[in-house]
Short mmCIF file of C-alpha atoms in Angstrom, two decimals:
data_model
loop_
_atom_site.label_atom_id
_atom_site.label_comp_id
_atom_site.label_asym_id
_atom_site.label_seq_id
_atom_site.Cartn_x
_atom_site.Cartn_y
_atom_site.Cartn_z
CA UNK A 1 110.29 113.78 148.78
CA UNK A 2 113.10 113.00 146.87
CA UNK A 3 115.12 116.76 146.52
CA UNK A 4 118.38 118.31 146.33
CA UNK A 5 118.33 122.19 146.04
CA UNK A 6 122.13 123.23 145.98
CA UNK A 7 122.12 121.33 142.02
CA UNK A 8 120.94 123.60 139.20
CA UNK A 9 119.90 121.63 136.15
CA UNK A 10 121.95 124.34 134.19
CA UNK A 11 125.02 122.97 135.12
CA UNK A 12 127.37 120.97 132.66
CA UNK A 13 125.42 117.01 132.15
CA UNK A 14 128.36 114.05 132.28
CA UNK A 15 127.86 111.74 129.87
CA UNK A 16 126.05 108.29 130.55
CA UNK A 17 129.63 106.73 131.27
CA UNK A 18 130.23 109.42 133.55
CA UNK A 19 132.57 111.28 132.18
CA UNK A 20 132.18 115.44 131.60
CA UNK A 21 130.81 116.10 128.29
CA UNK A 22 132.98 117.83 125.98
CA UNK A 23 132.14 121.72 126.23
CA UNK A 24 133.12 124.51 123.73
CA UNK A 25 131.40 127.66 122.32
CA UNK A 26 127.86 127.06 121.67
CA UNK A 27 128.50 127.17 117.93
CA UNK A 28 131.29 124.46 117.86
CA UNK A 29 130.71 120.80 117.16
CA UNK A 30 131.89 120.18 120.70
CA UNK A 31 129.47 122.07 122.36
CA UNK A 32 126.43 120.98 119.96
CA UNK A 33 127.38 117.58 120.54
CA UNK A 34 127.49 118.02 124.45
CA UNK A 35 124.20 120.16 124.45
CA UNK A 36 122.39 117.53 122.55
CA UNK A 37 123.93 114.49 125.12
CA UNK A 38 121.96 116.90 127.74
CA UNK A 39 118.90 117.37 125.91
CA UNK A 40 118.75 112.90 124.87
CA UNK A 41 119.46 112.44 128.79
CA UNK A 42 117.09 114.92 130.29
CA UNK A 43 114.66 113.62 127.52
CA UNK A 44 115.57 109.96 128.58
CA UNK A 45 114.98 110.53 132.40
CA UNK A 46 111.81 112.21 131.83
CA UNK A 47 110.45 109.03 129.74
CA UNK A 48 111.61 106.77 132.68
CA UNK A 49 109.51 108.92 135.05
CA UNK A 50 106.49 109.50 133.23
CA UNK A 51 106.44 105.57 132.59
CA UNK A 52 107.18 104.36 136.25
CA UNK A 53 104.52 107.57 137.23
CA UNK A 54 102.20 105.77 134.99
CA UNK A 55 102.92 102.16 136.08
CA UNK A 56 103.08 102.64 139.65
CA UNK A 57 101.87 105.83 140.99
CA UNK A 58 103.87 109.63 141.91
CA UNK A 59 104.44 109.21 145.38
CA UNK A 60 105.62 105.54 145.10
CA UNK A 61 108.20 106.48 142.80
CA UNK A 62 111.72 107.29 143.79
CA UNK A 63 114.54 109.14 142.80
CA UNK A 64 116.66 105.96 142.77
CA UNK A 65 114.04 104.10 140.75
CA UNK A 66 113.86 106.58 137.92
CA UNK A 67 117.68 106.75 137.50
CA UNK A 68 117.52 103.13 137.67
CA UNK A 69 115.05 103.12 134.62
CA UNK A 70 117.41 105.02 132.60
CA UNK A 71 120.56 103.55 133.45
CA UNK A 72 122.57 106.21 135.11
CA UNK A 73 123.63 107.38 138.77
CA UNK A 74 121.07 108.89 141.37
CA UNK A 75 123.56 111.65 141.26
CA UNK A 76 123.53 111.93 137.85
CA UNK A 77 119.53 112.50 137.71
CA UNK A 78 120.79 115.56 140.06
CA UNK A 79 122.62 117.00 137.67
CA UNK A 80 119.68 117.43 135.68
CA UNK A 81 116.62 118.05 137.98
CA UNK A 82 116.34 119.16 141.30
CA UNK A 83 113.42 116.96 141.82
CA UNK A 84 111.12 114.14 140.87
CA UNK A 85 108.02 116.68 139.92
CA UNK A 86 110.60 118.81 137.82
CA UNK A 87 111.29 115.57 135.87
CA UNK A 88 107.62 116.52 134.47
CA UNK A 89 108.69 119.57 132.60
CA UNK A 90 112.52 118.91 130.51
CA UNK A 91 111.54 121.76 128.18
CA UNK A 92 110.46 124.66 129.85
CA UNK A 93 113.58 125.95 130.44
CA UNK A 94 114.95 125.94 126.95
CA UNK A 95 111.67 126.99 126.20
CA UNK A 96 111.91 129.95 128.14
CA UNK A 97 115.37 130.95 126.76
CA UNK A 98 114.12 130.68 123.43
CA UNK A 99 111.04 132.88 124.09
CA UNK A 100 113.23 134.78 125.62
CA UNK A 101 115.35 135.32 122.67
CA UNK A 102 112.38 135.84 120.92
CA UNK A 103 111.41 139.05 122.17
CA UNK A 104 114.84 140.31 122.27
CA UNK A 105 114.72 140.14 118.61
CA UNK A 106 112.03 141.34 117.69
CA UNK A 107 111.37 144.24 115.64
CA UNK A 108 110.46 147.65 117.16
CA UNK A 109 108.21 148.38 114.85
CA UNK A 110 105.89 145.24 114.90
CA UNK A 111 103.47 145.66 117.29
CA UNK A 112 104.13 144.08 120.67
CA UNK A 113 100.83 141.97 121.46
CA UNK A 114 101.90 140.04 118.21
CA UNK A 115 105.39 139.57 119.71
CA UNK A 116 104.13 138.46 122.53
CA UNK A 117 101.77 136.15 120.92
CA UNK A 118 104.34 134.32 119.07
CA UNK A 119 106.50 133.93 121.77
CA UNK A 120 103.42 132.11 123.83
CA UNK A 121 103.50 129.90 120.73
CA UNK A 122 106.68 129.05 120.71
CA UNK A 123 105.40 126.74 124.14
CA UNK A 124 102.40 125.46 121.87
CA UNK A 125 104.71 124.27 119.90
CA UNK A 126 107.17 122.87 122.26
CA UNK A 127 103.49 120.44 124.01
CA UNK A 128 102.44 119.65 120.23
CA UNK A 129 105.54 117.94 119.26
CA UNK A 130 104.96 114.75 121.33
CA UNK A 131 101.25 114.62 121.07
CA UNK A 132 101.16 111.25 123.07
CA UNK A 133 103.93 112.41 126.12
CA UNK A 134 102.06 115.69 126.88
CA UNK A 135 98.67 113.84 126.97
CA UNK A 136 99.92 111.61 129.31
CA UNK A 137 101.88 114.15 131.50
CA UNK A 138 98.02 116.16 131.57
CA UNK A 139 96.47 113.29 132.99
CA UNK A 140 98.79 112.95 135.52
CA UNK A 141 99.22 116.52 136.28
CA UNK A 142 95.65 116.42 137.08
CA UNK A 143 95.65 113.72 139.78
CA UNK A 144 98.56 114.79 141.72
CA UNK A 145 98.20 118.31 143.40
CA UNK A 146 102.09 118.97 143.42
CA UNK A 147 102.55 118.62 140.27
CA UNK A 148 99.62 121.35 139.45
CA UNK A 149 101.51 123.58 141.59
CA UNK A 150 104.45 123.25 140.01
CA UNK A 151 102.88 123.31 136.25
CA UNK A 152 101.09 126.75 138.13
CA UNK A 153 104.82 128.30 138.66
CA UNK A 154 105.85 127.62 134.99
CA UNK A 155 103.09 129.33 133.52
CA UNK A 156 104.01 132.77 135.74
CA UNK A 157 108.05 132.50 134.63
CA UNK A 158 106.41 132.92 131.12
CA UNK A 159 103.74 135.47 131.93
CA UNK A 160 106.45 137.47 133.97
CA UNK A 161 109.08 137.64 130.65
CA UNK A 162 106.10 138.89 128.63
CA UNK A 163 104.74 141.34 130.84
CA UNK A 164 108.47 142.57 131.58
CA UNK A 165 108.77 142.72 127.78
CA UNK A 166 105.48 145.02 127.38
CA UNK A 167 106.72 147.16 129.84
CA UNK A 168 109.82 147.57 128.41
CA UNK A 169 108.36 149.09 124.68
CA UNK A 170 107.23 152.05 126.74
CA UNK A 171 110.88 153.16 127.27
CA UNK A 172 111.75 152.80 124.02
CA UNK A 173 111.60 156.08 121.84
CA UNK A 174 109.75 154.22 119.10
CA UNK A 175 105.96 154.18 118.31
CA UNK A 176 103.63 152.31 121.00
CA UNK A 177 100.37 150.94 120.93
CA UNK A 178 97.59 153.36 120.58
CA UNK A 179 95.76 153.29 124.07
CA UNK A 180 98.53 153.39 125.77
CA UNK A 181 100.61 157.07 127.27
CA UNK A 182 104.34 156.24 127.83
CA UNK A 183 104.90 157.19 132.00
CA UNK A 184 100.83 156.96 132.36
CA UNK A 185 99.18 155.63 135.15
CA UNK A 186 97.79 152.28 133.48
CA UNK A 187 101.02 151.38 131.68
CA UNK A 188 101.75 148.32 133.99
CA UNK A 189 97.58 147.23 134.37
CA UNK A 190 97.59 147.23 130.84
CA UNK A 191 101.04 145.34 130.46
CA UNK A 192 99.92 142.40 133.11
CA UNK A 193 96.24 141.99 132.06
CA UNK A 194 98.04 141.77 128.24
CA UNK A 195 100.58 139.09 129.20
CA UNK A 196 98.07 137.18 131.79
CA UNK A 197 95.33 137.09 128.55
CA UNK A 198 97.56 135.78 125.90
CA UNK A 199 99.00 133.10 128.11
CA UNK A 200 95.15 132.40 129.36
CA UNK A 201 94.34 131.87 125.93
CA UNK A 202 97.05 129.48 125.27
CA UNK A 203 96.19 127.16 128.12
CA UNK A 204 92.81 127.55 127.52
CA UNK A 205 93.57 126.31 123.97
CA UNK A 206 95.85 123.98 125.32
CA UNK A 207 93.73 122.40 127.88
CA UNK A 208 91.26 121.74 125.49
CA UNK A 209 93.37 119.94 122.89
CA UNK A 210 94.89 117.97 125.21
CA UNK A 211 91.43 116.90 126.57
CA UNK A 212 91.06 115.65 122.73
CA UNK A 213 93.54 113.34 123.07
CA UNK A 214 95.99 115.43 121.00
CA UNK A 215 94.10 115.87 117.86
CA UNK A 216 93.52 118.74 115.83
CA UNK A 217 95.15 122.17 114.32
CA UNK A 218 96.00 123.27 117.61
CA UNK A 219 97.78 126.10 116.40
CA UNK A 220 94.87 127.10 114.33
CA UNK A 221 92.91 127.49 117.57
CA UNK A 222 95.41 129.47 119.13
CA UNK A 223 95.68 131.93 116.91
CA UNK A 224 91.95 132.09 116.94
CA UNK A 225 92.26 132.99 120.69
CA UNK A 226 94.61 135.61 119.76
CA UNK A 227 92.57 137.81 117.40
CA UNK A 228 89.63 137.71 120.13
CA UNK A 229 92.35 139.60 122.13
CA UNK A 230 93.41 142.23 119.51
CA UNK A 231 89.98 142.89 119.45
CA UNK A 232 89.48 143.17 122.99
CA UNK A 233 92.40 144.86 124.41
CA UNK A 234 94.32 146.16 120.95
CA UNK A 235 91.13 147.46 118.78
CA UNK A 236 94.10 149.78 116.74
CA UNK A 237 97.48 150.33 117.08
CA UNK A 238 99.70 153.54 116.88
CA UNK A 239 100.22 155.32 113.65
CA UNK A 240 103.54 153.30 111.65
CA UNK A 241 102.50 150.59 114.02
CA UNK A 242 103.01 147.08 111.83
CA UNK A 243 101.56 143.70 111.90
CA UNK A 244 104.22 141.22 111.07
CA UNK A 245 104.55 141.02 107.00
CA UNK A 246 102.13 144.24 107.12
CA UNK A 247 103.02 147.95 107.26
CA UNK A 248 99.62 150.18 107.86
CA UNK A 249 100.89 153.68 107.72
CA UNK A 250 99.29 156.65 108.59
CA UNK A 251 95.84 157.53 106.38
CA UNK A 252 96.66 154.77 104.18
CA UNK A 253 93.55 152.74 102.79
CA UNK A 254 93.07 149.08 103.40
CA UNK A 255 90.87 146.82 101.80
CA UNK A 256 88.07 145.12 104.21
CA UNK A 257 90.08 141.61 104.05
CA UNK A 258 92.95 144.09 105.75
CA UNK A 259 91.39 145.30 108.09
CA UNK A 260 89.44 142.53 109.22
CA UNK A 261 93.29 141.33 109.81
CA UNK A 262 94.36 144.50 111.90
CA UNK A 263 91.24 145.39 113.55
CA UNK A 264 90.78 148.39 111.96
CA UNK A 265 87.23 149.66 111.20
CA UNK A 266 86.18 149.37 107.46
CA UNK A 267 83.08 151.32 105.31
CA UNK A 268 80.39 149.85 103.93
CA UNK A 269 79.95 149.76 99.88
CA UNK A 270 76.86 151.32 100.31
CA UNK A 271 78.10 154.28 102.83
CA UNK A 272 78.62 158.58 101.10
CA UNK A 273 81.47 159.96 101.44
CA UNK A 274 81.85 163.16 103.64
CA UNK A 275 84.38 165.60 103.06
CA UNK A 276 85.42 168.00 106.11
CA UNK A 277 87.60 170.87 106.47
CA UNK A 278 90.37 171.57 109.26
CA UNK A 279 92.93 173.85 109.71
CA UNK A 280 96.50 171.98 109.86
CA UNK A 281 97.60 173.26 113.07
CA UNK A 282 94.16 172.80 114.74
CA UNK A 283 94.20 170.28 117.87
CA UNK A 284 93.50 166.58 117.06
CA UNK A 285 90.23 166.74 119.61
CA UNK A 286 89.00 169.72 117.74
CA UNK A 287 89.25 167.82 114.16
CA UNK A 288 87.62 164.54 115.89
CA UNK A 289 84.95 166.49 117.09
CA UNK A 290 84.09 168.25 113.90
CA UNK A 291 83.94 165.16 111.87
CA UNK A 292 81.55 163.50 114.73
CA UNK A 293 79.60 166.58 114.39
CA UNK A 294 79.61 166.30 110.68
CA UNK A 295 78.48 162.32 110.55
CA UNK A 296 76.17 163.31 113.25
CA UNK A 297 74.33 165.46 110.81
CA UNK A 298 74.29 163.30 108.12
CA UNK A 299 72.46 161.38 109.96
CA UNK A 300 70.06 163.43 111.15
CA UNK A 301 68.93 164.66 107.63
#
């Protein structure tokens, strides 16, 4: 197999001529320009793959040949991948740093499954923007078992940042999800089976779009996927606790549209109202239990 491990594809890409490209702070037109002459080069080597892939089989394809397709170096296709099967993926690495970024930025008080849930889009988006290569690169992914594996250790690099990102909100001092005890025992179950569902759901999503040759509101589906997991693993969040572009606060009132959005309960039109009594410094258990006592009742009569 064509390989060289001691290259990292995040080093500094030499123009097609061969010379260095011009480097500078990452806001300066040099370094634009010579971030862009990485991304058109890694973009160009991974069409020259993909096609020779296509035309002539995986395992009959060389290093040499696909450098040859693009018009540069074998050492130059170093500079960029490591291998012929990485060729396959250009954009999961600025993909990742821009998830990445992502959470970093988020807001503390949005709640963190819907963080999470845009960063997982943020890949969506990166497959949906060339319909017709990521088609193509799914059909070959699934004839050629190494190239599964290695589409396999993508997927955990994103599931680890998210669950490492859950983890994180419960040593913040800031509100967390109701559910979930800062220092409790289930804090990291509930973290991994989070980030493993919502990245699940996008390649279940995914899978099936690209089955349909690329067509429909893929994103639509997707964020589908997501409310079934708000409702199974997030059925409320902590008091304060946002949606993006929503604050609920504590004992506020939401009409049923809302709370069909956050996944809080909502009455009936038809339902009485039931007024109970508590003293202010009685235990929250004891004030639960009296108004299940008091609905309980209700019923009865």
């Amino acid at each position: 197999m064509d390989r060289v491990q001691s290259v990292s594809p995040q080093q500094s890409a030499p123009a097609r001529d061969g010379r260095t490209a011009g480097t500078g702070q990452d806001g300066a037109p040099g370094g634009r320009r010579a971030a862009a002459q990485r991304q058109q080069m890694r973009q160009d080597l991974a069409t020259a793959a993909m096609e020779l892939f296509a035309s002539q089989g995986y395992e009959e394809t060389t290093v040499d040949q696909i450098a040859a397709a693009a018009g540069v170096a074998r050492r130059t296709f170093f500079r960029y991948f490591r291998s012929k099967e990485e060729a396959i993926f250009p954009d999961h690495d600025d993909t990742l740093v821009r998830v990445a970024d992502l959470l970093a930025s988020a807001e503390p008080e949005e709640h963190p499954l819907d963080v999470v849930c845009r960063g997982i889009k943020e890949v969506l988006r990166m497959y949906a923007s060339t319909p017709g290569v990521s088609v193509a690169r799914y059909q070959l992914i699934r004839q050629v078992p190494t190239l599964r594996e290695r589409e396999i250790a993508v997927v955990a690099r994103y599931e680890r940042l998210f669950t490492r990102y859950l983890l994180g909100r419960f040593d913040t001092a800031g509100e967390i999800p109701s559910g979930w005890q800062r220092g409790g025992e289930d804090d990291s179950m509930l973290a991994e089976v989070s980030a493993a569902a919502v990245v699940a759901a996008h390649n279940h999503v995914l899978r099936r779009w690209l089955r349909a040759g690329g067509r429909g509101d893929v994103e639509a589906q997707l964020d589908h996927s997501f409310e079934v997991i708000r409702r199974t693993f997030w059925a409320s969040s902590a008091p304060g606790a946002r949606r993006r572009g929503a604050v609920v606060a504590p004992g506020a009132s939401v009409t049923e549209e809302e709370a069909a959005t956050t996944g809080a309960p909502s009455a009936t039109s038809g339902g009485e109202v039931l007024i109970t009594v508590a003293r202010t410094d009685a235990p929250l258990d004891v004030v639960v239990d009296a108004v299940r006592a008091a609905l309980e009742g209700v019923r009865q009569a």
